[in-house]
Short mmCIF file of C-alpha atoms in Angstrom, two decimals:
data_model
loop_
_atom_site.label_atom_id
_atom_site.label_comp_id
_atom_site.label_asym_id
_atom_site.label_seq_id
_atom_site.Cartn_x
_atom_site.Cartn_y
_atom_site.Cartn_z
CA GLN U 134 -13.52 33.00 -19.08
CA VAL U 135 -16.99 32.58 -18.31
CA GLN U 136 -19.36 29.91 -16.82
CA LEU U 137 -22.67 29.36 -17.88
CA VAL U 138 -25.50 27.18 -15.84
CA GLU U 139 -28.96 27.00 -17.58
CA SER U 140 -32.15 26.14 -15.20
CA GLY U 141 -35.83 26.14 -15.89
CA GLY U 142 -36.55 23.46 -18.22
CA GLY U 143 -39.26 20.98 -17.89
CA LEU U 144 -42.29 19.00 -19.26
CA VAL U 145 -45.33 21.43 -20.26
CA GLN U 146 -48.21 21.17 -22.64
CA ALA U 147 -48.90 23.04 -25.76
CA GLY U 148 -49.80 26.62 -25.35
CA ASP U 149 -48.10 26.74 -21.84
CA SER U 150 -45.28 28.96 -20.95
CA LEU U 151 -41.87 28.50 -19.53
CA ARG U 152 -38.92 30.67 -18.35
CA LEU U 153 -35.63 29.44 -18.55
CA SER U 154 -32.35 31.24 -16.78
CA CYS U 155 -28.94 31.24 -17.45
CA ALA U 156 -26.67 32.31 -14.93
CA THR U 157 -23.13 33.41 -15.65
CA SER U 158 -19.97 33.90 -13.69
CA GLY U 159 -16.84 35.39 -14.53
CA ARG U 160 -16.88 38.43 -17.22
CA THR U 161 -20.25 39.69 -17.79
CA ARG U 162 -19.68 41.78 -20.83
CA TYR U 163 -20.62 39.20 -23.49
CA THR U 164 -23.28 38.91 -26.01
CA MET U 165 -25.40 36.00 -25.18
CA GLY U 166 -27.41 33.55 -27.14
CA TRP U 167 -29.80 30.76 -26.79
CA PHE U 168 -29.85 27.74 -29.07
CA ARG U 169 -31.75 24.61 -29.31
CA GLN U 170 -31.07 20.89 -30.32
CA ALA U 171 -33.57 18.30 -30.81
CA PRO U 172 -32.52 14.88 -31.19
CA GLY U 173 -31.02 13.98 -34.56
CA LYS U 174 -31.02 17.62 -35.64
CA GLU U 175 -28.59 20.52 -35.89
CA ARG U 176 -28.17 23.00 -33.01
CA ASP U 177 -30.25 25.81 -34.06
CA PHE U 178 -30.10 29.61 -33.16
CA VAL U 179 -33.27 30.92 -31.20
CA ALA U 180 -32.39 34.17 -29.91
CA GLY U 181 -29.45 36.70 -28.87
CA ILE U 182 -28.98 39.75 -26.73
CA SER U 183 -26.05 42.37 -26.69
CA TRP U 184 -24.32 42.93 -23.47
CA ASP U 185 -26.17 45.77 -22.75
CA GLY U 186 -29.49 44.33 -23.72
CA GLY U 187 -29.92 47.05 -26.30
CA ASN U 188 -30.08 44.78 -29.26
CA THR U 189 -31.89 41.45 -29.68
CA TYR U 190 -32.64 39.20 -32.35
CA TYR U 191 -34.78 36.02 -32.87
CA GLY U 192 -34.94 33.09 -34.85
CA ASP U 193 -37.96 32.88 -37.51
CA SER U 194 -39.55 29.83 -35.57
CA VAL U 195 -39.96 31.90 -32.33
CA LYS U 196 -40.47 35.44 -33.25
CA GLY U 197 -43.46 36.96 -31.18
CA ARG U 198 -43.48 33.89 -28.85
CA PHE U 199 -40.37 34.07 -27.15
CA THR U 200 -38.48 37.04 -25.48
CA ILE U 201 -34.94 37.11 -24.53
CA SER U 202 -33.68 39.66 -21.74
CA ARG U 203 -30.89 39.89 -19.31
CA HIS U 204 -30.32 41.69 -15.87
CA ASN U 205 -26.69 42.16 -15.47
CA ALA U 206 -26.88 43.07 -11.99
CA ASN U 207 -27.53 39.62 -11.12
CA ASN U 208 -25.63 37.86 -13.96
CA THR U 209 -28.34 36.27 -15.38
CA VAL U 210 -29.73 35.82 -19.08
CA TYR U 211 -33.45 34.88 -19.52
CA LEU U 212 -35.42 33.20 -22.14
CA GLN U 213 -39.48 33.70 -21.85
CA MET U 214 -41.21 31.20 -24.00
CA ASN U 215 -44.79 31.63 -24.53
CA SER U 216 -47.40 29.71 -26.56
CA LEU U 217 -45.29 26.48 -26.73
CA LYS U 218 -45.52 23.97 -29.46
CA PRO U 219 -44.44 20.45 -29.66
CA GLU U 220 -41.89 21.46 -32.06
CA ASP U 221 -40.16 23.47 -29.52
CA THR U 222 -39.20 20.38 -27.66
CA ALA U 223 -35.09 20.24 -27.51
CA VAL U 224 -32.21 20.77 -25.11
CA TYR U 225 -31.77 24.32 -24.74
CA TYR U 226 -28.48 25.88 -24.25
CA CYS U 227 -27.18 29.32 -23.51
CA ALA U 228 -23.94 30.59 -24.76
CA ALA U 229 -21.58 33.53 -24.77
CA ARG U 230 -19.38 35.34 -27.40
CA SER U 231 -17.32 38.77 -27.13
CA SER U 232 -18.91 40.84 -29.95
CA ALA U 233 -22.06 41.27 -31.82
CA ILE U 234 -24.86 38.84 -32.03
CA ARG U 235 -24.45 35.87 -34.57
CA THR U 236 -26.85 33.21 -35.37
CA SER U 237 -23.96 30.53 -36.02
CA ARG U 238 -23.08 28.05 -32.95
CA TYR U 239 -19.67 28.05 -34.27
CA GLU U 240 -19.36 31.64 -33.54
CA TYR U 241 -19.98 31.44 -29.76
CA LYS U 242 -16.90 30.29 -27.52
CA TYR U 243 -18.85 29.63 -24.46
CA TRP U 244 -21.65 27.10 -23.62
CA GLY U 245 -23.79 25.92 -20.69
CA GLN U 246 -24.46 22.24 -20.29
CA GLY U 247 -28.17 22.60 -21.48
CA THR U 248 -31.67 22.10 -20.02
CA GLN U 249 -34.52 19.90 -21.39
CA VAL U 250 -37.77 21.33 -22.50
CA THR U 251 -40.39 18.94 -23.48
CA VAL U 252 -43.80 20.11 -25.03
CA SER U 253 -46.66 17.61 -25.11
CA SER U 254 -49.40 17.84 -27.47
#
């Protein structure tokens, strides 16, 4: 069992940066993913990281702008978001699964409550 709590969302302008955090409790040897969901749209994969941080993977729309990382000593996963665009506006969720990175939301068992990111133009 693992509990996930996201933080760091907010309202920013296009071109700004924001860092999201996901605090985890319980077992920590999970692959972690960030997903996002805009109103009326599917929940899409943003980025994933293996339990040891050795492997990462990104959705095409965020490659080169977002960076996922983790600090297992303090049980936290981060999503650094740079050069934000209005189309990045969504609720961002972190999620956990017990094996390799996957891009489908249905492959993740544990979810946080989400944090809102709004990017104004």
